[in-house]
PDB file of C-alpha atoms in Angstrom:
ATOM      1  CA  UNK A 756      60.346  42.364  76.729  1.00  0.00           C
ATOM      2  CA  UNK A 757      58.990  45.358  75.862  1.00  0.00           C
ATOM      3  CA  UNK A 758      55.321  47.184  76.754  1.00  0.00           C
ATOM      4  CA  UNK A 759      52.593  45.356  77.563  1.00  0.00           C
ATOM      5  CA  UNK A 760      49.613  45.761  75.139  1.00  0.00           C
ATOM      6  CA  UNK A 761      46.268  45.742  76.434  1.00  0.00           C
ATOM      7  CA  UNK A 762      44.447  48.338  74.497  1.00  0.00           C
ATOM      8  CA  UNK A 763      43.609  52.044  75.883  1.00  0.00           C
ATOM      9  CA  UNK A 764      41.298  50.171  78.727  1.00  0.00           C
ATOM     10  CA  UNK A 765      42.538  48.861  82.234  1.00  0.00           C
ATOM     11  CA  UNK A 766      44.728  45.671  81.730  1.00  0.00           C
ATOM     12  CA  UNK A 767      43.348  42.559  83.008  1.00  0.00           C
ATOM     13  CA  UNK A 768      45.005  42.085  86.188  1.00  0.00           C
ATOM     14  CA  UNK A 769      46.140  38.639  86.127  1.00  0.00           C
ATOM     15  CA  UNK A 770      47.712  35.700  83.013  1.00  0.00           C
ATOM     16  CA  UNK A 771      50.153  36.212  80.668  1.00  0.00           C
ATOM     17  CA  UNK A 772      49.941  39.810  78.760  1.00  0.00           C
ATOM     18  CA  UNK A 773      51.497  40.205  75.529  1.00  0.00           C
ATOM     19  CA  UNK A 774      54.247  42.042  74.281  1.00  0.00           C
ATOM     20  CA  UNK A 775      54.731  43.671  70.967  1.00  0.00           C
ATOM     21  CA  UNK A 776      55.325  42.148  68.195  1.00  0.00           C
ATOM     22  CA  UNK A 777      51.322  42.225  68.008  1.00  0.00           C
ATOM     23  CA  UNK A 778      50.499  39.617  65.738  1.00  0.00           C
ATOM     24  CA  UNK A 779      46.525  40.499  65.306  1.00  0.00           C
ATOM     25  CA  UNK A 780      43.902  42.441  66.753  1.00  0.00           C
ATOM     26  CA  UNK A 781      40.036  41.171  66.802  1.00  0.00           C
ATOM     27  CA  UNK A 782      37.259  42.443  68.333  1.00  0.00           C
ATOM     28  CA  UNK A 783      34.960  39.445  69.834  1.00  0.00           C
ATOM     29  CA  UNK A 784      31.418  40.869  69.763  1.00  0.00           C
ATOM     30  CA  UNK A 785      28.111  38.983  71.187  1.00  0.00           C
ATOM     31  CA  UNK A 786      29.525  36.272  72.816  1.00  0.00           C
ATOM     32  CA  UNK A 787      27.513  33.292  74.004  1.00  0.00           C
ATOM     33  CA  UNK A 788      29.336  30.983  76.326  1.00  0.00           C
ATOM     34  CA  UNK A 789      27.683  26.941  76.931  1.00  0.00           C
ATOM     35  CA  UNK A 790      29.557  24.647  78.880  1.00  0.00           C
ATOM     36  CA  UNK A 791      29.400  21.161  80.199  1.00  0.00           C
ATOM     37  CA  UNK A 792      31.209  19.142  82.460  1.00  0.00           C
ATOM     38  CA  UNK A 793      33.707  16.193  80.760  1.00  0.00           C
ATOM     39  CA  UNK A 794      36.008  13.964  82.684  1.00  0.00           C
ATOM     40  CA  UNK A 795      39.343  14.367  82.203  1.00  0.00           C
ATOM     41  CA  UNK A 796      40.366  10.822  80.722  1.00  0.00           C
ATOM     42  CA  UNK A 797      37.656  11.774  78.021  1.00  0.00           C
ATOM     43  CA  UNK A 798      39.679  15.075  76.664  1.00  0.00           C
ATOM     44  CA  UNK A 799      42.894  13.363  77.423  1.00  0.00           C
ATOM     45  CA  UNK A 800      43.171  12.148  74.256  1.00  0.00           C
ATOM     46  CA  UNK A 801      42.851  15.401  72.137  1.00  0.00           C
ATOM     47  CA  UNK A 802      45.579  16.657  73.969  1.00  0.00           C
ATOM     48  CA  UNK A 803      49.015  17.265  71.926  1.00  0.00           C
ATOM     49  CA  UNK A 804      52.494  16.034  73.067  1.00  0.00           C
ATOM     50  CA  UNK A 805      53.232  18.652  76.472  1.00  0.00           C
ATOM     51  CA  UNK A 806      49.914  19.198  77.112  1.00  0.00           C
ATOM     52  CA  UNK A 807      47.288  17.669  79.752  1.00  0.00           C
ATOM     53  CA  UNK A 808      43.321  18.938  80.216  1.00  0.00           C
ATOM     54  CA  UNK A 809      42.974  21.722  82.869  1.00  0.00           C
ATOM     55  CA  UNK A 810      40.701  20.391  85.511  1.00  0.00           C
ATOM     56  CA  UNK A 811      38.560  22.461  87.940  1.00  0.00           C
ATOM     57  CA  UNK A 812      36.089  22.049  89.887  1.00  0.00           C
ATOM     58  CA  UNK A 813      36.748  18.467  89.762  1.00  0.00           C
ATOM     59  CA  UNK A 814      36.151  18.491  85.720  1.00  0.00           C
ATOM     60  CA  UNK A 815      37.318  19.843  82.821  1.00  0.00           C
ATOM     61  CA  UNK A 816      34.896  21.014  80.314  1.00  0.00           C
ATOM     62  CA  UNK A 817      33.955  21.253  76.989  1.00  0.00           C
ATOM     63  CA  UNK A 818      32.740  24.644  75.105  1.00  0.00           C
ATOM     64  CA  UNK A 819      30.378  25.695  72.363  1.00  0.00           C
ATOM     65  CA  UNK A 820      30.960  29.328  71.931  1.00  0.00           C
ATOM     66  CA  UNK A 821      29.655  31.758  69.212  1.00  0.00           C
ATOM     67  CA  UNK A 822      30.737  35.474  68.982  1.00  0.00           C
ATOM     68  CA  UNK A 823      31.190  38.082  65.953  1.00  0.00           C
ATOM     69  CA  UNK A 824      34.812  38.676  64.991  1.00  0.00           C
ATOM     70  CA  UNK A 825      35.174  42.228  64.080  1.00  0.00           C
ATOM     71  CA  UNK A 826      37.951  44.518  62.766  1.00  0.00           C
ATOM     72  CA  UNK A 827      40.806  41.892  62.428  1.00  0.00           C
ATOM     73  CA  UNK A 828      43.631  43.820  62.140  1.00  0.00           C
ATOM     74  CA  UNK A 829      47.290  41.923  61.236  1.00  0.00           C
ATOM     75  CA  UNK A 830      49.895  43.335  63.816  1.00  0.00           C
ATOM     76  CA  UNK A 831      47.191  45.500  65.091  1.00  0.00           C
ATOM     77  CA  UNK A 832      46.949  47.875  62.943  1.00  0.00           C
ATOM     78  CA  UNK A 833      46.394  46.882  59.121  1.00  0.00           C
ATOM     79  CA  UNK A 834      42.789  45.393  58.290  1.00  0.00           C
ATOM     80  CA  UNK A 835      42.543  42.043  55.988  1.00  0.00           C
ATOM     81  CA  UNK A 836      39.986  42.966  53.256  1.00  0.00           C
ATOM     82  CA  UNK A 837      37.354  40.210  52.990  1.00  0.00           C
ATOM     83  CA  UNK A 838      38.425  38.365  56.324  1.00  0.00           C
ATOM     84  CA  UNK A 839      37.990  41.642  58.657  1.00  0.00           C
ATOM     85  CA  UNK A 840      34.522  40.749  60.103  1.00  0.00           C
ATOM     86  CA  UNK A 841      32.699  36.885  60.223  1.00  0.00           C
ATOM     87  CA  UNK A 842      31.121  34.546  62.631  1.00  0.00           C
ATOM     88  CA  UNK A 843      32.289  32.147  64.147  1.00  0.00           C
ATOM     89  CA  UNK A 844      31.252  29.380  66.388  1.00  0.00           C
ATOM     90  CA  UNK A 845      33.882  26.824  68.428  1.00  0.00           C
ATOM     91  CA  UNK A 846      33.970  23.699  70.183  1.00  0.00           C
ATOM     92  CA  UNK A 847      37.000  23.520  72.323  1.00  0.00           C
ATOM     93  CA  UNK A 848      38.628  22.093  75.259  1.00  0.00           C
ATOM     94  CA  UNK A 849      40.532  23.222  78.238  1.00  0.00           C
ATOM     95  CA  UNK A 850      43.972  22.863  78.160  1.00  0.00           C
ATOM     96  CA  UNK A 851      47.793  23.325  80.611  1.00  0.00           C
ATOM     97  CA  UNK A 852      51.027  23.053  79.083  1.00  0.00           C
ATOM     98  CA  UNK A 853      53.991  21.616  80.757  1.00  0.00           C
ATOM     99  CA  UNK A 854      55.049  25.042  81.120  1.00  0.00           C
ATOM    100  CA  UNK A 855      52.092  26.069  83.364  1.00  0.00           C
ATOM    101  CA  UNK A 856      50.407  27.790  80.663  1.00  0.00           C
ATOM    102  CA  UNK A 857      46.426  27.742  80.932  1.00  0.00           C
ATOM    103  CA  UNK A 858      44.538  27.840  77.181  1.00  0.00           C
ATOM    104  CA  UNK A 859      42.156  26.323  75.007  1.00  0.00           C
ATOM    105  CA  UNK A 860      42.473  23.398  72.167  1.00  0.00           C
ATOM    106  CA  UNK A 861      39.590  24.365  69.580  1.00  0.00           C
ATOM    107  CA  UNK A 862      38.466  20.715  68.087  1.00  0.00           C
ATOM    108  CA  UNK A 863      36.214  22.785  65.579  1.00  0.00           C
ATOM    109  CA  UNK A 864      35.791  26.222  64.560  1.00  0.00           C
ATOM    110  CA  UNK A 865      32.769  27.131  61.887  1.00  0.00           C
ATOM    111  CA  UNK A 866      33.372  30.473  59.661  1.00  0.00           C
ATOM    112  CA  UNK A 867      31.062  32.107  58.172  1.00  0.00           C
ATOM    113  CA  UNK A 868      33.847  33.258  55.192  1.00  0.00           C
ATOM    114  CA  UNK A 869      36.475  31.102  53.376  1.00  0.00           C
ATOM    115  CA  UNK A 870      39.080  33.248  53.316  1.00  0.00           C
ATOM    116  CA  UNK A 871      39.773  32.923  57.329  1.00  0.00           C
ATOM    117  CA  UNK A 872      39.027  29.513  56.743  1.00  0.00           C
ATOM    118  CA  UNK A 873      41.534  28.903  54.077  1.00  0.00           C
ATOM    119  CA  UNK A 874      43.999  30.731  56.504  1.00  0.00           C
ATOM    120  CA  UNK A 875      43.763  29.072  59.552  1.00  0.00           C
ATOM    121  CA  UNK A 876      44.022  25.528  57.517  1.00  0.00           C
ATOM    122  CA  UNK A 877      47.811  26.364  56.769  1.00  0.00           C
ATOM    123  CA  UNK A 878      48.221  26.537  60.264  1.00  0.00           C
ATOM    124  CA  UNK A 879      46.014  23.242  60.693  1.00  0.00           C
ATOM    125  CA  UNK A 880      43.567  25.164  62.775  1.00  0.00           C
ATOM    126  CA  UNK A 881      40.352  23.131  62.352  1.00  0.00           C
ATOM    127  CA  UNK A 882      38.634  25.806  60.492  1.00  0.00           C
ATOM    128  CA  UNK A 883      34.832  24.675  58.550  1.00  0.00           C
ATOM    129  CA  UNK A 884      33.289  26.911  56.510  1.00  0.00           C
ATOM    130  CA  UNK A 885      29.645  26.778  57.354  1.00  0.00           C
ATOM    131  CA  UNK A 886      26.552  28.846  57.001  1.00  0.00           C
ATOM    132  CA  UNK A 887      26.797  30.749  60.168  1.00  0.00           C
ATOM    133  CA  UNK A 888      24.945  33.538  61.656  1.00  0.00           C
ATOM    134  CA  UNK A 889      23.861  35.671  64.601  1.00  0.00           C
ATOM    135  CA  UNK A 890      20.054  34.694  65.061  1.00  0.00           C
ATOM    136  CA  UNK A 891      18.786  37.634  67.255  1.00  0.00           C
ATOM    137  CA  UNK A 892      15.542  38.114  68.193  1.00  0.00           C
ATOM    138  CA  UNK A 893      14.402  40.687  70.547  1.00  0.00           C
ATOM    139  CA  UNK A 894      16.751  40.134  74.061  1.00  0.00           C
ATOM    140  CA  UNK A 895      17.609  36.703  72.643  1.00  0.00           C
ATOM    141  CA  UNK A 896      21.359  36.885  71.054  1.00  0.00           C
ATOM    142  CA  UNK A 897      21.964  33.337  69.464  1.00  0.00           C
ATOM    143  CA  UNK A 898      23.742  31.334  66.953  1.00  0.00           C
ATOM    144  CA  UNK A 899      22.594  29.257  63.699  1.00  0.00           C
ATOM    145  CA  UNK A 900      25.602  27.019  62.210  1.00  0.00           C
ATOM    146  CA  UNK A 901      24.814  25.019  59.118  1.00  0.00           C
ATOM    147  CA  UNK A 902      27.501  23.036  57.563  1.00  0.00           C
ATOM    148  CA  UNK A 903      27.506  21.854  54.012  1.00  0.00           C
ATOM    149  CA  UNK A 904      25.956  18.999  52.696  1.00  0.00           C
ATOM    150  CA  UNK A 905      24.284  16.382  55.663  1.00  0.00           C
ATOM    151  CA  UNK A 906      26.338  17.735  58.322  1.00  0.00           C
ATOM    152  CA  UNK A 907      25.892  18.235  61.912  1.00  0.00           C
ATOM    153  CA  UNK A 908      23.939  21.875  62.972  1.00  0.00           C
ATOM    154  CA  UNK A 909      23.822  23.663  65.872  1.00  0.00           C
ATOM    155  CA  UNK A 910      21.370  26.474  66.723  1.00  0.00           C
ATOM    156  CA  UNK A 911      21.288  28.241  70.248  1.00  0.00           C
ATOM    157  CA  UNK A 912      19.374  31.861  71.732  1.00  0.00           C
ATOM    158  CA  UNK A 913      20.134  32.841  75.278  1.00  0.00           C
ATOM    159  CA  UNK A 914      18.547  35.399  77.746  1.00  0.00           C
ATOM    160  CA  UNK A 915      21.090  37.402  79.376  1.00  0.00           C
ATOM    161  CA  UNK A 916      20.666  38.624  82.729  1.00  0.00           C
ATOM    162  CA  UNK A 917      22.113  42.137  82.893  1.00  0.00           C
ATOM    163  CA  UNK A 918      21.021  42.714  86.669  1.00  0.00           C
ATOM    164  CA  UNK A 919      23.690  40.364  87.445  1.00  0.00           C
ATOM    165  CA  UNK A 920      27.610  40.001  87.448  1.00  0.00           C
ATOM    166  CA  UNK A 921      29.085  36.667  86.340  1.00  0.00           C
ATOM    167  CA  UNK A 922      32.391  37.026  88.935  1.00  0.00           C
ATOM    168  CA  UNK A 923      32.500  33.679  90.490  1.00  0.00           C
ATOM    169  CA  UNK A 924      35.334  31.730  90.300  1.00  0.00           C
ATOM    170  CA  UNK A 925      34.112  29.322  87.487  1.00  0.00           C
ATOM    171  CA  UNK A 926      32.631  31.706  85.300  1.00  0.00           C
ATOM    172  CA  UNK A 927      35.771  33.329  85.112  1.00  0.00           C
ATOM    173  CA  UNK A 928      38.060  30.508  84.227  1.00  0.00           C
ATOM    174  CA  UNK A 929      35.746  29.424  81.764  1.00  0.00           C
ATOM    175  CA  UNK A 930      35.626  32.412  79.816  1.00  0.00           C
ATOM    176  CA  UNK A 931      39.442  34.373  80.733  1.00  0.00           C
ATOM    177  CA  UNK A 932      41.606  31.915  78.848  1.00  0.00           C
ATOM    178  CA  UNK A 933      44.530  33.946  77.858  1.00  0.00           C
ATOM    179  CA  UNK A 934      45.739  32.067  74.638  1.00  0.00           C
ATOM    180  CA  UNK A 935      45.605  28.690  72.797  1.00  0.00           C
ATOM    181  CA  UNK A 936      47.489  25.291  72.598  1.00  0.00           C
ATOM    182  CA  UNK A 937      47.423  24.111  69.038  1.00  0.00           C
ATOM    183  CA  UNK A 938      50.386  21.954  66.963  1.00  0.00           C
ATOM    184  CA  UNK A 939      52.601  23.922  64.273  1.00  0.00           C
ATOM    185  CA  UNK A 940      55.099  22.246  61.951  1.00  0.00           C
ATOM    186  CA  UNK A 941      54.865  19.043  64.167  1.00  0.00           C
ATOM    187  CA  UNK A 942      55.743  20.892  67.249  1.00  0.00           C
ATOM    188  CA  UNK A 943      52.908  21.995  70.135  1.00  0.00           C
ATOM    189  CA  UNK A 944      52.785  26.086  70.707  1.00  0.00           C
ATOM    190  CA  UNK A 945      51.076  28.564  72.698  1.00  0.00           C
ATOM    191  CA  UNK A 946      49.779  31.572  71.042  1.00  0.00           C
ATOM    192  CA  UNK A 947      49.187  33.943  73.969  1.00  0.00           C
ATOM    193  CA  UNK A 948      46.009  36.586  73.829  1.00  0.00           C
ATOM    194  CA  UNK A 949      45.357  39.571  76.141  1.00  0.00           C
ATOM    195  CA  UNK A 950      42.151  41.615  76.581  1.00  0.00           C
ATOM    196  CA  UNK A 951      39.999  43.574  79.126  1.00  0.00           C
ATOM    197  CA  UNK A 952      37.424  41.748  81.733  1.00  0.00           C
ATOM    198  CA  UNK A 953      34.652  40.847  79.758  1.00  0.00           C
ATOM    199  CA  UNK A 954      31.614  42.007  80.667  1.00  0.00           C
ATOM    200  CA  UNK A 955      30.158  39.112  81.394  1.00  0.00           C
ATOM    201  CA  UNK A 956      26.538  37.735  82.564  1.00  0.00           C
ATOM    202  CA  UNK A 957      24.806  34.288  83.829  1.00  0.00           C
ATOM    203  CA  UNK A 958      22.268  33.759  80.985  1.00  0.00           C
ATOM    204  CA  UNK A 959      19.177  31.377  80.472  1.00  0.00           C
ATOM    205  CA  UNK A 960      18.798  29.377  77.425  1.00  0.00           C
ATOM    206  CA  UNK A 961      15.469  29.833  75.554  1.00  0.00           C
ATOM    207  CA  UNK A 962      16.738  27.688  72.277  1.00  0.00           C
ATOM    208  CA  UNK A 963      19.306  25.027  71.604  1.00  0.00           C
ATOM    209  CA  UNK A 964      19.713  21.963  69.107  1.00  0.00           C
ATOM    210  CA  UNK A 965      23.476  20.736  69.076  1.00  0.00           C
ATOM    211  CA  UNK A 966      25.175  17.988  66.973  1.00  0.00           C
ATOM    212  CA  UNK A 967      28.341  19.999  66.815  1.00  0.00           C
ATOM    213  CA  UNK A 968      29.903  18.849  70.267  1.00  0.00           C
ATOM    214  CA  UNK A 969      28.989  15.231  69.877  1.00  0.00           C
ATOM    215  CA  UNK A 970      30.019  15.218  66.387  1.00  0.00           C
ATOM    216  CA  UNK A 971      33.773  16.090  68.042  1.00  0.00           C
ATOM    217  CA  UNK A 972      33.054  13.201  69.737  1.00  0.00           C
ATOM    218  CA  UNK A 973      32.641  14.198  73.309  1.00  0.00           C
ATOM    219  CA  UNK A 974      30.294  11.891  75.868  1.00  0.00           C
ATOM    220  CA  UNK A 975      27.932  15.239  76.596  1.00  0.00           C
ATOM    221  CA  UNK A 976      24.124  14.778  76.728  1.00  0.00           C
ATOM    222  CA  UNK A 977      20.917  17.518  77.256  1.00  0.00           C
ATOM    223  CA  UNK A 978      21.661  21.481  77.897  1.00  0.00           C
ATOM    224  CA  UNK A 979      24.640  22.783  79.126  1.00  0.00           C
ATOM    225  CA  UNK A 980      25.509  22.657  82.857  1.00  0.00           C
ATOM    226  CA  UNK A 981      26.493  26.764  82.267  1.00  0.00           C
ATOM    227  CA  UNK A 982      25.572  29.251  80.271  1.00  0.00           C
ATOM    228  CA  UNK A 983      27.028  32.990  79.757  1.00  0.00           C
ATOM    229  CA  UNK A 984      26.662  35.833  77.968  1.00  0.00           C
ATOM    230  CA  UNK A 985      28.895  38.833  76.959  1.00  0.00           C
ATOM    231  CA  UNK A 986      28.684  42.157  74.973  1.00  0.00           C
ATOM    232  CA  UNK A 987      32.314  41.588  73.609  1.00  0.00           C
ATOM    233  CA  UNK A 988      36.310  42.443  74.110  1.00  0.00           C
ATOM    234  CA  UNK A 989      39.347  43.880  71.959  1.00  0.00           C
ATOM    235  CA  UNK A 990      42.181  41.267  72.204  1.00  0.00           C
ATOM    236  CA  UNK A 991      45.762  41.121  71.063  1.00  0.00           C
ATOM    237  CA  UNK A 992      47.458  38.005  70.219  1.00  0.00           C
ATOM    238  CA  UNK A 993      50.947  37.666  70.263  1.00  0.00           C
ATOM    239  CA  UNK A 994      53.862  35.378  68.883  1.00  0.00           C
ATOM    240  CA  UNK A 995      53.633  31.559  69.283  1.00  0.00           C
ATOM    241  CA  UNK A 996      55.716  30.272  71.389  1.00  0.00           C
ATOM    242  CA  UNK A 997      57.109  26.593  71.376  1.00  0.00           C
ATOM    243  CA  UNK A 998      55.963  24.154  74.427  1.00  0.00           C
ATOM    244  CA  UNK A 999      56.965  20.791  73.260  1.00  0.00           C
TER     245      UNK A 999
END
């Protein structure tokens, strides 16, 4: 199997970890986290073949998260001029595989480059390339996503509050989702991930306009029923694996 790869931190203590081969390294920096609640029979049918939504705390949920990507790196070590550092924001689902793996399904994912975008579309990851950017002002780290042409926007700030740990159980399956569901020549995989604890914090939101989540088409209405905030993690991801 080979030796886990974490990075020179502490591993995380608990999910899958990944094993070398390495197939990229990314840095996930300024990380804003909203959630709502969404019943189950309403993500149901986003789901691929061998996968069901993950329900907790008597929901599943629905995400809308913006971070940096920084210093991708392709089996962890070279960097990918011109695709190395963009933003990105995601709406995305909760998701279990029939073989007990725990992940996410992204429905969208804006990039603030083409190249990444161009990518991830031969893998029919639902890459858009948008105009998107960190909108930081003062203590408010945010996210302004404008896709081409009359297209839905999204624009969100948060207030972190560093005084406090986000530990509690939801918070953490939220936001420690250690890889992705997504379909590959006709066949559902998991692409496993691995990083550190994030550093993460309960945050208040001070600015938000959405049309990306209901564009998906998900039932959600008014702010988010949770919102988070971290300073970032290194993570590995490793080699798809085939689930159904």
């Amino acid at each position: 199997m080979g030796t886990p790869v974490h990075g020179p931190e502490d591993p995380w203590p608990a999910g899958p970890r990944v094993t070398p081969p390495i197939l990229m390294a990314q840095s996930w920096a300024g990380t804003v986290f909203l959630h709502w609640r969404l019943p189950a029979s309403a993500a149901a049918p986003y789901m691929p073949p061998g996968v069901e939504p993950d329900v907790f705390h008597g929901s599943t949920w629905v995400g809308l998260v913006g971070f940096l990507a920084r210093e991708t790196r392709m089996f962890g070590r070279v960097p990918v001029p011109f695709f190395g550092s963009f933003t990105e924001i995601n709406v995305r689902l909760y998701s279990r595989g029939c073989d007990g793996s725990r992940g996410v399904l992204f429905l969208t994912l804006d990039a603030s480059r083409l190249v990444p975008v161009l990518v991830a579309r031969t893998l029919h990851i639902p890459y858009v390339w948008s105009r998107c950017r960190p909108a930081r002002s003062g203590r408010e780290p945010g996210y302004d996503v404008e896709r081409f042409g009359k297209q839905p926007r999204s624009s969100f700030a948060v207030v972190p509050d560093y005084a406090r740990q986000a530990d509690d159980g939801l918070s953490l399956l939220l936001t420690a989702r250690f890889g992705l569901h997504a379909v590959f020549a006709g066949r559902t995989v998991f692409i496993p991930n691995s990083h550190r604890p994030w550093p993460l914090y309960p945050a208040r939101l001070t600015r938000f306009h959405d049309g990306l989540v209901p564009a998906a088409g998900l039932p959600v209405e008014g702010p988010p029923d949770t919102v988070h905030y971290s300073p970032g993690v290194r993570t590995f991801f490793g080699r798809p694996r085939r689930i159904a």
